[in-house]
Short mmCIF file of N, CA and C in Angstrom, two decimals:
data_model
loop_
_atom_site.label_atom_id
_atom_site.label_comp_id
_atom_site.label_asym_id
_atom_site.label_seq_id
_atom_site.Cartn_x
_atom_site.Cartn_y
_atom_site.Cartn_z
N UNK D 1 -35.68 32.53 19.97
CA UNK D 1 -35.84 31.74 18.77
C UNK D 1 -34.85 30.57 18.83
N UNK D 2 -35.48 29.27 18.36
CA UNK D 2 -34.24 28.38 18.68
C UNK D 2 -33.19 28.45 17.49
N UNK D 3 -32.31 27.84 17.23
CA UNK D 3 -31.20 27.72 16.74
C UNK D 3 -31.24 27.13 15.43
N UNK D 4 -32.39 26.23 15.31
CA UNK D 4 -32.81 25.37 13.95
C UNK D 4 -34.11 25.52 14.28
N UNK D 5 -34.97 25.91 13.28
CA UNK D 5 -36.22 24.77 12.97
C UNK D 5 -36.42 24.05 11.66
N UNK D 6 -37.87 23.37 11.35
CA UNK D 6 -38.02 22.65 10.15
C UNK D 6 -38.93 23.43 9.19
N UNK D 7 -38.56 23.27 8.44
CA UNK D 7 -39.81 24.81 7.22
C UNK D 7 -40.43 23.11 7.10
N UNK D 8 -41.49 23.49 7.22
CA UNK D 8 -42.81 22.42 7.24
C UNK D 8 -42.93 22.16 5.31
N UNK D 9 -42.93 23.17 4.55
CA UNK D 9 -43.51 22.89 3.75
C UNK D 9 -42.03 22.00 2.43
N UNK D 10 -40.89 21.47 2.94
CA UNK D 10 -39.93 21.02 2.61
C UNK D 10 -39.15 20.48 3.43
N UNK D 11 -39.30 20.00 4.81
CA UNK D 11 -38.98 19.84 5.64
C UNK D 11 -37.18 19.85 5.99
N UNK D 12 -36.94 20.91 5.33
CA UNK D 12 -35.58 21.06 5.36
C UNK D 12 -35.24 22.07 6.98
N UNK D 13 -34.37 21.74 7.46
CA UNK D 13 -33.79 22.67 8.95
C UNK D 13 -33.21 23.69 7.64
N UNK D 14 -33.58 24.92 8.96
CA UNK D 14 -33.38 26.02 8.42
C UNK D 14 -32.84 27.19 9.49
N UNK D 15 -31.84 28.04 9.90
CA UNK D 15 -30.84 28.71 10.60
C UNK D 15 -32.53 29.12 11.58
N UNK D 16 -32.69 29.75 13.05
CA UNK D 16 -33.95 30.15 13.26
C UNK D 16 -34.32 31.52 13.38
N UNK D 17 -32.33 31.76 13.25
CA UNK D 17 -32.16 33.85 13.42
C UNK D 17 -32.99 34.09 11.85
N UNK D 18 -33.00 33.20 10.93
CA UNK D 18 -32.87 33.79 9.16
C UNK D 18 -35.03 33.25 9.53
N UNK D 19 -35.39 33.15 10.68
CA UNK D 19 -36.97 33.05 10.03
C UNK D 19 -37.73 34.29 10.96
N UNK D 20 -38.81 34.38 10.51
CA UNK D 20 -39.53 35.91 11.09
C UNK D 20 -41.25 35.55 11.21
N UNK D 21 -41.35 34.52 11.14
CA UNK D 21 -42.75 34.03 11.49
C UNK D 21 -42.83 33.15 12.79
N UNK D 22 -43.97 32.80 13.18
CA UNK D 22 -44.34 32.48 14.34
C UNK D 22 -43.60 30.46 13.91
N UNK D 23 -43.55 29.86 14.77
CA UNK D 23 -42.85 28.10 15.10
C UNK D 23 -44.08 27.50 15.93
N UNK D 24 -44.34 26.49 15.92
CA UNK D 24 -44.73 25.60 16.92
C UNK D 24 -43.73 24.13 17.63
N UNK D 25 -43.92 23.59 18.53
CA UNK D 25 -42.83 22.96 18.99
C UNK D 25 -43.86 21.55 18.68
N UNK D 26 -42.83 20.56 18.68
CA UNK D 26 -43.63 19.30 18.91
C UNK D 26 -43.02 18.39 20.06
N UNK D 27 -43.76 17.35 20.54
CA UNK D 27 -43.41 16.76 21.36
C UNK D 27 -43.58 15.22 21.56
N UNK D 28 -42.78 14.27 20.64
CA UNK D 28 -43.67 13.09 20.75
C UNK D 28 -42.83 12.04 20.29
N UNK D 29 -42.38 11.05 20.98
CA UNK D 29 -41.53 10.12 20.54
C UNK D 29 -41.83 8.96 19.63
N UNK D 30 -41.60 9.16 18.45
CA UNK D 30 -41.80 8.42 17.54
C UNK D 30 -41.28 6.98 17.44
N UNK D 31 -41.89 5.58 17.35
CA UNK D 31 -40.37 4.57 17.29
C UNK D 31 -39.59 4.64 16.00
N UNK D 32 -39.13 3.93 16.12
CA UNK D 32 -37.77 4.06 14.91
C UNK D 32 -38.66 2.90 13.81
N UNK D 33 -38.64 3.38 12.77
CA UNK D 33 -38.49 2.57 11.73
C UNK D 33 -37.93 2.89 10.56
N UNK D 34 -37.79 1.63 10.12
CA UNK D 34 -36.79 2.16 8.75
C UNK D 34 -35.36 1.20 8.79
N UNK D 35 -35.22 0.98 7.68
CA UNK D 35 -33.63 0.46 7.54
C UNK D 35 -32.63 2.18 7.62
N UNK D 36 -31.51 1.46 8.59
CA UNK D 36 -30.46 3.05 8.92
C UNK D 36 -29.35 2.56 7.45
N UNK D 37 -28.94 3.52 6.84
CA UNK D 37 -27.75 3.30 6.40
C UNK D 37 -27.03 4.39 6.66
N UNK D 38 -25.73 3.78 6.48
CA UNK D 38 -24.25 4.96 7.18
C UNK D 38 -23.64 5.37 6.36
N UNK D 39 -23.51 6.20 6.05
CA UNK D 39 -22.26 6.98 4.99
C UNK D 39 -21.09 6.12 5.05
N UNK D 40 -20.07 5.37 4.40
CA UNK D 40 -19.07 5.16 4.66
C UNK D 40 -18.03 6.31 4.67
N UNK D 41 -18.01 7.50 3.94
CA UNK D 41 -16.91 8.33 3.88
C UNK D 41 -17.37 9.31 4.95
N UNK D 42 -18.55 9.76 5.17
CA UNK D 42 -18.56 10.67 6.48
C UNK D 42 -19.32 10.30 7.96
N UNK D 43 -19.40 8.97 7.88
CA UNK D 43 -19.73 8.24 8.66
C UNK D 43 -20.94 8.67 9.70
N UNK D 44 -21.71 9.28 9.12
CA UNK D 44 -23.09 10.20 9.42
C UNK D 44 -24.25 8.56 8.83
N UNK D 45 -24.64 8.44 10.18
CA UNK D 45 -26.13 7.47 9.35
C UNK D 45 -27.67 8.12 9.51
N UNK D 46 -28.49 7.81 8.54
CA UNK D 46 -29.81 7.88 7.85
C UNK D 46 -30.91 6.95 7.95
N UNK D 47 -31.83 7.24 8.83
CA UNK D 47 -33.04 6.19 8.72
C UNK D 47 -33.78 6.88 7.49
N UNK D 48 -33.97 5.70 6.69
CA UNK D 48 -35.11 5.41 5.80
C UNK D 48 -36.34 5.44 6.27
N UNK D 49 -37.31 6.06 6.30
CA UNK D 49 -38.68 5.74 6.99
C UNK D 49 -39.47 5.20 5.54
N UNK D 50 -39.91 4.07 6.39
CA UNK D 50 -40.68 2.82 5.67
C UNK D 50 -42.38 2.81 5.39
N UNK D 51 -43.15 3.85 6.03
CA UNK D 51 -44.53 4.32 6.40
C UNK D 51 -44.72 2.96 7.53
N UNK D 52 -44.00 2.80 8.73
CA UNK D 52 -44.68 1.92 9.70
C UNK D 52 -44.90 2.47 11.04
N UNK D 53 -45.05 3.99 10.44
CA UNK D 53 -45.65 4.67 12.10
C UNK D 53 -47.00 4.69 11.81
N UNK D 54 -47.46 4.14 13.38
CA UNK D 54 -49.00 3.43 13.24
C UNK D 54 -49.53 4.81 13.80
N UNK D 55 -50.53 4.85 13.78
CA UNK D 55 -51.44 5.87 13.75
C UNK D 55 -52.72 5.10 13.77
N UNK D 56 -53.38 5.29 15.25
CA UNK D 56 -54.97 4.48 15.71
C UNK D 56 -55.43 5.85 16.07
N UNK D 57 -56.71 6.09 15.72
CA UNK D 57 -57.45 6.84 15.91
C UNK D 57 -58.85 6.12 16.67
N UNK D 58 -59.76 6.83 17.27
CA UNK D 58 -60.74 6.38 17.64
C UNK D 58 -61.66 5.98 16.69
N UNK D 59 -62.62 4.83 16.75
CA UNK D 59 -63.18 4.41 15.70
C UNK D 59 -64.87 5.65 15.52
N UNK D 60 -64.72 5.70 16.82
CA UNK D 60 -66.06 6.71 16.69
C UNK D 60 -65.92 7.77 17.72
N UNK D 61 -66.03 8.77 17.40
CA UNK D 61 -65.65 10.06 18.81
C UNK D 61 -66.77 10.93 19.20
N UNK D 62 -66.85 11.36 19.89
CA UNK D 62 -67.93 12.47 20.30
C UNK D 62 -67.54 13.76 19.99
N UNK D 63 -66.07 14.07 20.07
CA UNK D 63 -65.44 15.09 19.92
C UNK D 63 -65.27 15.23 18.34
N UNK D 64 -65.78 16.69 18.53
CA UNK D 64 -66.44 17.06 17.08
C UNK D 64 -64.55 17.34 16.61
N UNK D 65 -63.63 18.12 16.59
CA UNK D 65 -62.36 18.30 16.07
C UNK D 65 -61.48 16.97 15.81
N UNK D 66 -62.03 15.54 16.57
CA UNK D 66 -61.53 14.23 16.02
C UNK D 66 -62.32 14.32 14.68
N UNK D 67 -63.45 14.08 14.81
CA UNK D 67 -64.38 13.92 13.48
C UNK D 67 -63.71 14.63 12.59
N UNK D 68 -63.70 15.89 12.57
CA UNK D 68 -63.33 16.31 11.80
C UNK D 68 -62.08 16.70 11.17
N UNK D 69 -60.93 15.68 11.99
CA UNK D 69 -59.86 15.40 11.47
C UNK D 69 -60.09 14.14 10.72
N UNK D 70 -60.78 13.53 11.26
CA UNK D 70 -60.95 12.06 10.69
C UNK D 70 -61.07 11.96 9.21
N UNK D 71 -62.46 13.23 8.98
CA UNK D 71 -62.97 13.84 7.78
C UNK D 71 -62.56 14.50 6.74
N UNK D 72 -61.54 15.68 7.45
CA UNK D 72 -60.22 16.08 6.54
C UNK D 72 -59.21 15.10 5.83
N UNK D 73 -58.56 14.28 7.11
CA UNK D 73 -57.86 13.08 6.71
C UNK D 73 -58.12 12.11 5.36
N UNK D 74 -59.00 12.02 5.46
CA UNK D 74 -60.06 11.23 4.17
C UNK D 74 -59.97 9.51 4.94
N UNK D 75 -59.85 9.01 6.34
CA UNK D 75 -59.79 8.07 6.76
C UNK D 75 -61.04 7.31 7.14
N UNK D 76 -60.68 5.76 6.62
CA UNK D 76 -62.27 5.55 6.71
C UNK D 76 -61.34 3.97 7.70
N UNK D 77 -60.57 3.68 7.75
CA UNK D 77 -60.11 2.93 8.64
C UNK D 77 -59.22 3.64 9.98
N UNK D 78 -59.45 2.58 11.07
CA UNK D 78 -58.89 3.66 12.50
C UNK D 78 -57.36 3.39 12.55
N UNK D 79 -56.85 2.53 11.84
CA UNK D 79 -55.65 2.43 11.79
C UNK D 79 -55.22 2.52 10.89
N UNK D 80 -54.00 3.69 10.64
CA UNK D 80 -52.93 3.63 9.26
C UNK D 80 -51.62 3.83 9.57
N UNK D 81 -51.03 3.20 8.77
CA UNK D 81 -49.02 3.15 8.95
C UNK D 81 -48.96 4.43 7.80
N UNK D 82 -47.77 5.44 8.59
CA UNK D 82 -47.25 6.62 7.32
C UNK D 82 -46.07 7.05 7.79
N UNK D 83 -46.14 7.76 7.01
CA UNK D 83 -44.39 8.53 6.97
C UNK D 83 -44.57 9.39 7.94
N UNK D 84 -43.54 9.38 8.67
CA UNK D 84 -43.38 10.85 9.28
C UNK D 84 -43.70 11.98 9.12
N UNK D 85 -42.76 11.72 7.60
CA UNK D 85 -42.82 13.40 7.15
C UNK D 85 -44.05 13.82 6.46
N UNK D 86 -44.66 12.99 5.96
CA UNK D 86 -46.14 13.22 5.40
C UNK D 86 -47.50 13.29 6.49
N UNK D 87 -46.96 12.85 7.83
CA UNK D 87 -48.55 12.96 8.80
C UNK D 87 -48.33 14.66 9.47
N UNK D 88 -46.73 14.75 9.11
CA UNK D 88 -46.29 16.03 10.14
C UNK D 88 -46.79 17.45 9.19
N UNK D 89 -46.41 17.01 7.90
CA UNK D 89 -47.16 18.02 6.86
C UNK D 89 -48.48 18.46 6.63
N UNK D 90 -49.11 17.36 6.56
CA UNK D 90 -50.65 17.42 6.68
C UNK D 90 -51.13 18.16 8.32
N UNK D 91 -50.90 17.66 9.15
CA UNK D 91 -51.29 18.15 10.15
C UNK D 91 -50.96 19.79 10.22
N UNK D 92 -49.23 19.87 10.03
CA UNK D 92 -49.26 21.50 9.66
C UNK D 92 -49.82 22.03 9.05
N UNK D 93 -50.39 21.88 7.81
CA UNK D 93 -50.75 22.32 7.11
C UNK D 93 -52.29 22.68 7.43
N UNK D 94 -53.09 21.70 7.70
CA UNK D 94 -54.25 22.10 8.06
C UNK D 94 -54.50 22.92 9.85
N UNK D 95 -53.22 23.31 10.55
CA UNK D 95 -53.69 24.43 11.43
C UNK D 95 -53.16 25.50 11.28
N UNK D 96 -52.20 25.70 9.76
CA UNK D 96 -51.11 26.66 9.23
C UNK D 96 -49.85 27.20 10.15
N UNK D 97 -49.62 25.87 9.97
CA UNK D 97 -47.92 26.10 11.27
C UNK D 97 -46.85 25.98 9.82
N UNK D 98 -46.28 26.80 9.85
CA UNK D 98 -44.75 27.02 8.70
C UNK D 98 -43.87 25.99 9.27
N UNK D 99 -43.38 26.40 10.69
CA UNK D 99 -42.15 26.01 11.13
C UNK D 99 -42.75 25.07 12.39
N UNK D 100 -41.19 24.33 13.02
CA UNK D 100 -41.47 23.39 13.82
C UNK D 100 -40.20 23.48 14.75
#
């Protein structure tokens, strides 16, 4: 079990000895967006995410599990900018992954 994961449904890190359900891992380098600001007293900094992670989907697929993400999604354009934490939720949520 690793050491941290993310409880999906609050995306708070959480100890990984204190969880007892199954994790999925992710793998995917996101770019940075967002204005960072820095703590001045504990000098720890914070990206703001701005919704400018792009997200292109195919405009038309053959593959029936695109469609029907497309369809779940409620997307009727192939390109949308979002939050992180809101594309990572949704996606968990609709293959029922808790943790990350």
């Amino acid at each position: 079990m690793p050491s941290k994961l993310v409880r999906i449904s609050d995306m708070k890190a959480v100890d990984g000895a204190q969880v007892n359900k199954e994790y999925c891992t992710l793998s995917y380098s996101w770019n940075q967006s967002g204005k960072v600001i820095k703590d001045k007293t504990s000098k720890k900094s914070k990206r703001i995410d701005e919704d400018k992670h792009k997200i292109i989907l195919p405009e038309k697929s053959n593959i029936k599990r695109v469609q029907n993400f497309i369809q779940y999604m409620g997307i009727k354009d192939h390109v949308r900018y979002v939050k992180f934490e809101g594309i990572i939720q949704q996606l968990c949520q609709q293959f029922t992954i808790h943790y990350l």
